[in-house]
Each structure stands twice: as C-alpha cells, then as structure tokens.
Amino acid sequence: MSESLFDLHGRVAVVTGGTSGLGHAIALGLAGAGADVVATSRRQEQVDKTAAEIEAFGRRSLRLASDVANRASVQALHDAVLGAFGKVDILVNAAGIMHKAEILDLDEADWARVMETNVTGILRACQIFGATMVKAGYGRIVNVASLTSFVAFSKVGAYAASKGAIASLTRVLAIELAQSGVNVNAVAPGVFPTPLNRPLIAGTPRGEELLMRTPMHRFGEAREVAGAAIFLSSEAASFVTGQIIAVDGGFLASGVNQ
C-alpha cells in the first residue's frame, strides 16, 4: 500500500479537546502526517502552547479557544477556520469530561454536565462542521469513544453512558452521510493515563485490575492512539465508515489471559 494513502498534506483538521491528553497526541499526530491543525479547548494558554507545537512541524494553526458546551463558540470556531483556511477536511472530537460516582448516588446535575460536554458537544461540532463538509463533498469525522462504549466500568456511569451514546451517534451519522463523501468513525482508546483518569488508575486497585485485563499488560502511551486517528482521517480509510476502532492492547478481545 502506498504511503501516500496516509499523507495528510493539504488537509485542514480541527481537533476539539486537542490541547491535552489523547486529543493533544492526535493533534500532533495529524500535524506530523502533514495536516494543518487547529487544536482547540477552553484554556487559551494550552491552545497557544499546542499551536506552537503544531507550527514546529512546519504546519499552520490558529490560536482559538472554544467550548463545545456553547453552540455559538463552536460556530465561531468553524467560521474562523473557514476564514483562515477556506475549508475543513477533518474533525476530531476529543473533548470530554469524567465524573466518578456510583449510579445510585449520581446527582442529576453531574449527569447533565457530562452529557452536555461529551455527547451534545460532539453533536454540535458534527452538525456545524459536518454541514460544511457535506457541501464540499468531502470530510472525515473521527470521534473519541471509549472501552466503556462496549463494556461496563463501575463508578463512571455518566461517562460510560455518554461514550455509549457517542458510538451510536457515530454509526447513525455515518449512514446518514454515507453518500456525501463524508466518513464518520471513532477510536475507542483502551487505558491511557491522562490528566482525566490518572487519579483513578495510577497505583490503585482499579489500575491493577485494568492491567490484568489487558493482554499486553501495560497502559497505552498517548502517541499510540494517533495512528488510528491518522488512518481514519486519510485516504486509506476511504471505504471505512461507521466503525469504532479499539486501540486497547487486546482488552476487548480478552477472555482468560492465563
């Protein structure tokens, strides 16, 4: 297979939640593959830092903070990207939050807050950027799902429900846009220590159980999720849509490990 299938030179990518954790790794991976990348989040200082890292690859970027929980903010981001680059080819939805609580103790306000960011925030970005992609006849949308899109993790019910919703949203949008030139897929990361989950898994019994259930018996490194995102953003994935690709060290394939 030609390496050119994975070449993103000339493509313009937007990564929400692109300044920390897995979103940051994906943003830098897309830049390394040749794309101009706008990595955005709510914190301007992180946006500025990530934009400088992207520009160090010789790519273009913009220093735009945004909040997926605010539709006007997402629309302003879209309009600024189109104004600067004239198009948007790739959208990666990596913005997300987590709340730890058992279901019976889960406050509705915390449930609503997680859903607002993790599900409705992605819906907003897909609607706003997706409409422009459909008009252009080309696009790649990559959502960040989770192992909890497939299996249950205790004490993170709101997060798990949101990631299950992302998997369904990905599939439905994929079939609705299947003839438009816009492909919609997701990556489902396994256990990757990030600022979002590190307190839950670093040196904890939960972390030990996760390692036991992962056949590679290690946590992932953030850079290891970027390859799947690059693939789904590229011409190599021209006939791939509606898929959720697990990058999980074998977690979902595992039954008995010893």
PDB file of N, CA, C and O in Angstrom, residues 156-188:
ATOM      1  N   VAL A 156     -18.333   5.063  36.994  1.00  0.00           N
ATOM      2  CA  VAL A 156     -18.260   6.128  35.988  1.00  0.00           C
ATOM      3  C   VAL A 156     -19.471   6.025  35.051  1.00  0.00           C
ATOM      4  O   VAL A 156     -19.341   6.090  33.825  1.00  0.00           O
ATOM      5  N   GLY A 157     -20.655   5.878  35.646  1.00  0.00           N
ATOM      6  CA  GLY A 157     -21.861   5.628  34.870  1.00  0.00           C
ATOM      7  C   GLY A 157     -22.198   6.718  33.876  1.00  0.00           C
ATOM      8  O   GLY A 157     -22.602   6.432  32.741  1.00  0.00           O
ATOM      9  N   ALA A 158     -22.066   7.969  34.281  1.00  0.00           N
ATOM     10  CA  ALA A 158     -22.394   9.061  33.362  1.00  0.00           C
ATOM     11  C   ALA A 158     -21.432   9.073  32.184  1.00  0.00           C
ATOM     12  O   ALA A 158     -21.844   9.210  31.021  1.00  0.00           O
ATOM     13  N   TYR A 159     -20.154   8.922  32.472  1.00  0.00           N
ATOM     14  CA  TYR A 159     -19.145   8.888  31.413  1.00  0.00           C
ATOM     15  C   TYR A 159     -19.397   7.715  30.476  1.00  0.00           C
ATOM     16  O   TYR A 159     -19.376   7.867  29.244  1.00  0.00           O
ATOM     17  N   ALA A 160     -19.655   6.523  31.053  1.00  0.00           N
ATOM     18  CA  ALA A 160     -19.887   5.336  30.233  1.00  0.00           C
ATOM     19  C   ALA A 160     -21.115   5.508  29.348  1.00  0.00           C
ATOM     20  O   ALA A 160     -21.101   5.144  28.164  1.00  0.00           O
ATOM     21  N   ALA A 161     -22.179   6.036  29.910  1.00  0.00           N
ATOM     22  CA  ALA A 161     -23.387   6.261  29.122  1.00  0.00           C
ATOM     23  C   ALA A 161     -23.120   7.245  27.986  1.00  0.00           C
ATOM     24  O   ALA A 161     -23.613   7.077  26.863  1.00  0.00           O
ATOM     25  N   SER A 162     -22.318   8.265  28.266  1.00  0.00           N
ATOM     26  CA  SER A 162     -22.004   9.252  27.228  1.00  0.00           C
ATOM     27  C   SER A 162     -21.196   8.616  26.102  1.00  0.00           C
ATOM     28  O   SER A 162     -21.406   8.910  24.922  1.00  0.00           O
ATOM     29  N   LYS A 163     -20.283   7.724  26.457  1.00  0.00           N
ATOM     30  CA  LYS A 163     -19.451   7.098  25.435  1.00  0.00           C
ATOM     31  C   LYS A 163     -20.238   6.045  24.642  1.00  0.00           C
ATOM     32  O   LYS A 163     -19.964   5.813  23.460  1.00  0.00           O
ATOM     33  N   GLY A 164     -21.211   5.403  25.287  1.00  0.00           N
ATOM     34  CA  GLY A 164     -22.120   4.540  24.532  1.00  0.00           C
ATOM     35  C   GLY A 164     -22.917   5.346  23.531  1.00  0.00           C
ATOM     36  O   GLY A 164     -23.136   4.914  22.388  1.00  0.00           O
ATOM     37  N   ALA A 165     -23.342   6.526  23.940  1.00  0.00           N
ATOM     38  CA  ALA A 165     -24.082   7.405  23.036  1.00  0.00           C
ATOM     39  C   ALA A 165     -23.218   7.859  21.869  1.00  0.00           C
ATOM     40  O   ALA A 165     -23.697   7.959  20.727  1.00  0.00           O
ATOM     41  N   ILE A 166     -21.943   8.120  22.130  1.00  0.00           N
ATOM     42  CA  ILE A 166     -21.039   8.538  21.053  1.00  0.00           C
ATOM     43  C   ILE A 166     -20.913   7.435  20.007  1.00  0.00           C
ATOM     44  O   ILE A 166     -20.897   7.709  18.795  1.00  0.00           O
ATOM     45  N   ALA A 167     -20.819   6.192  20.454  1.00  0.00           N
ATOM     46  CA  ALA A 167     -20.731   5.082  19.497  1.00  0.00           C
ATOM     47  C   ALA A 167     -21.975   5.039  18.610  1.00  0.00           C
ATOM     48  O   ALA A 167     -21.876   4.886  17.380  1.00  0.00           O
ATOM     49  N   SER A 168     -23.139   5.192  19.210  1.00  0.00           N
ATOM     50  CA  SER A 168     -24.378   5.172  18.424  1.00  0.00           C
ATOM     51  C   SER A 168     -24.486   6.379  17.506  1.00  0.00           C
ATOM     52  O   SER A 168     -24.887   6.256  16.337  1.00  0.00           O
ATOM     53  N   LEU A 169     -24.127   7.549  18.019  1.00  0.00           N
ATOM     54  CA  LEU A 169     -24.148   8.761  17.202  1.00  0.00           C
ATOM     55  C   LEU A 169     -23.224   8.605  16.001  1.00  0.00           C
ATOM     56  O   LEU A 169     -23.574   8.986  14.872  1.00  0.00           O
ATOM     57  N   THR A 170     -22.046   8.033  16.225  1.00  0.00           N
ATOM     58  CA  THR A 170     -21.086   7.818  15.142  1.00  0.00           C
ATOM     59  C   THR A 170     -21.686   6.952  14.045  1.00  0.00           C
ATOM     60  O   THR A 170     -21.593   7.271  12.851  1.00  0.00           O
ATOM     61  N   ARG A 171     -22.313   5.850  14.424  1.00  0.00           N
ATOM     62  CA  ARG A 171     -22.870   4.926  13.435  1.00  0.00           C
ATOM     63  C   ARG A 171     -24.026   5.552  12.659  1.00  0.00           C
ATOM     64  O   ARG A 171     -24.124   5.417  11.427  1.00  0.00           O
ATOM     65  N   VAL A 172     -24.920   6.239  13.371  1.00  0.00           N
ATOM     66  CA  VAL A 172     -26.077   6.836  12.697  1.00  0.00           C
ATOM     67  C   VAL A 172     -25.634   7.934  11.737  1.00  0.00           C
ATOM     68  O   VAL A 172     -26.093   8.001  10.579  1.00  0.00           O
ATOM     69  N   LEU A 173     -24.736   8.807  12.201  1.00  0.00           N
ATOM     70  CA  LEU A 173     -24.270   9.878  11.324  1.00  0.00           C
ATOM     71  C   LEU A 173     -23.539   9.297  10.118  1.00  0.00           C
ATOM     72  O   LEU A 173     -23.666   9.819   9.001  1.00  0.00           O
ATOM     73  N   ALA A 174     -22.806   8.213  10.326  1.00  0.00           N
ATOM     74  CA  ALA A 174     -22.082   7.585   9.218  1.00  0.00           C
ATOM     75  C   ALA A 174     -23.026   7.135   8.114  1.00  0.00           C
ATOM     76  O   ALA A 174     -22.755   7.355   6.920  1.00  0.00           O
ATOM     77  N   ILE A 175     -24.142   6.501   8.478  1.00  0.00           N
ATOM     78  CA  ILE A 175     -25.041   6.021   7.426  1.00  0.00           C
ATOM     79  C   ILE A 175     -25.830   7.174   6.811  1.00  0.00           C
ATOM     80  O   ILE A 175     -26.164   7.135   5.620  1.00  0.00           O
ATOM     81  N   GLU A 176     -26.096   8.217   7.593  1.00  0.00           N
ATOM     82  CA  GLU A 176     -26.804   9.372   7.032  1.00  0.00           C
ATOM     83  C   GLU A 176     -25.942  10.132   6.025  1.00  0.00           C
ATOM     84  O   GLU A 176     -26.468  10.714   5.066  1.00  0.00           O
ATOM     85  N   LEU A 177     -24.626  10.121   6.234  1.00  0.00           N
ATOM     86  CA  LEU A 177     -23.724  10.876   5.354  1.00  0.00           C
ATOM     87  C   LEU A 177     -22.966   9.983   4.387  1.00  0.00           C
ATOM     88  O   LEU A 177     -22.076  10.459   3.677  1.00  0.00           O
ATOM     89  N   ALA A 178     -23.324   8.713   4.324  1.00  0.00           N
ATOM     90  CA  ALA A 178     -22.508   7.739   3.586  1.00  0.00           C
ATOM     91  C   ALA A 178     -22.362   8.061   2.109  1.00  0.00           C
ATOM     92  O   ALA A 178     -21.360   7.675   1.494  1.00  0.00           O
ATOM     93  N   GLN A 179     -23.311   8.753   1.509  1.00  0.00           N
ATOM     94  CA  GLN A 179     -23.226   9.064   0.087  1.00  0.00           C
ATOM     95  C   GLN A 179     -22.794  10.504  -0.172  1.00  0.00           C
ATOM     96  O   GLN A 179     -22.843  10.972  -1.309  1.00  0.00           O
ATOM     97  N   SER A 180     -22.347  11.188   0.882  1.00  0.00           N
ATOM     98  CA  SER A 180     -21.998  12.606   0.757  1.00  0.00           C
ATOM     99  C   SER A 180     -20.513  12.855   0.578  1.00  0.00           C
ATOM    100  O   SER A 180     -20.098  13.988   0.346  1.00  0.00           O
ATOM    101  N   GLY A 181     -19.697  11.803   0.719  1.00  0.00           N
ATOM    102  CA  GLY A 181     -18.247  11.997   0.711  1.00  0.00           C
ATOM    103  C   GLY A 181     -17.670  12.225   2.091  1.00  0.00           C
ATOM    104  O   GLY A 181     -16.464  12.461   2.228  1.00  0.00           O
ATOM    105  N   VAL A 182     -18.518  12.160   3.112  1.00  0.00           N
ATOM    106  CA  VAL A 182     -18.078  12.374   4.495  1.00  0.00           C
ATOM    107  C   VAL A 182     -18.118  11.043   5.239  1.00  0.00           C
ATOM    108  O   VAL A 182     -19.175  10.418   5.335  1.00  0.00           O
ATOM    109  N   ASN A 183     -16.966  10.612   5.732  1.00  0.00           N
ATOM    110  CA  ASN A 183     -16.877   9.380   6.507  1.00  0.00           C
ATOM    111  C   ASN A 183     -16.858   9.715   7.991  1.00  0.00           C
ATOM    112  O   ASN A 183     -16.204  10.675   8.414  1.00  0.00           O
ATOM    113  N   VAL A 184     -17.554   8.915   8.786  1.00  0.00           N
ATOM    114  CA  VAL A 184     -17.669   9.164  10.229  1.00  0.00           C
ATOM    115  C   VAL A 184     -17.293   7.885  10.971  1.00  0.00           C
ATOM    116  O   VAL A 184     -17.931   6.837  10.786  1.00  0.00           O
ATOM    117  N   ASN A 185     -16.257   7.960  11.780  1.00  0.00           N
ATOM    118  CA  ASN A 185     -15.785   6.809  12.540  1.00  0.00           C
ATOM    119  C   ASN A 185     -15.386   7.262  13.936  1.00  0.00           C
ATOM    120  O   ASN A 185     -15.456   8.438  14.267  1.00  0.00           O
ATOM    121  N   ALA A 186     -14.950   6.310  14.733  1.00  0.00           N
ATOM    122  CA  ALA A 186     -14.486   6.636  16.080  1.00  0.00           C
ATOM    123  C   ALA A 186     -13.313   5.747  16.447  1.00  0.00           C
ATOM    124  O   ALA A 186     -13.153   4.642  15.919  1.00  0.00           O
ATOM    125  N   VAL A 187     -12.497   6.241  17.353  1.00  0.00           N
ATOM    126  CA  VAL A 187     -11.486   5.416  18.006  1.00  0.00           C
ATOM    127  C   VAL A 187     -11.938   5.189  19.440  1.00  0.00           C
ATOM    128  O   VAL A 187     -12.508   6.082  20.069  1.00  0.00           O
ATOM    129  N   ALA A 188     -11.705   3.986  19.933  1.00  0.00           N
ATOM    130  CA  ALA A 188     -12.041   3.642  21.311  1.00  0.00           C
ATOM    131  C   ALA A 188     -10.743   3.325  22.044  1.00  0.00           C
ATOM    132  O   ALA A 188     -10.247   2.192  21.971  1.00  0.00           O
TER     133      ALA A 188
END
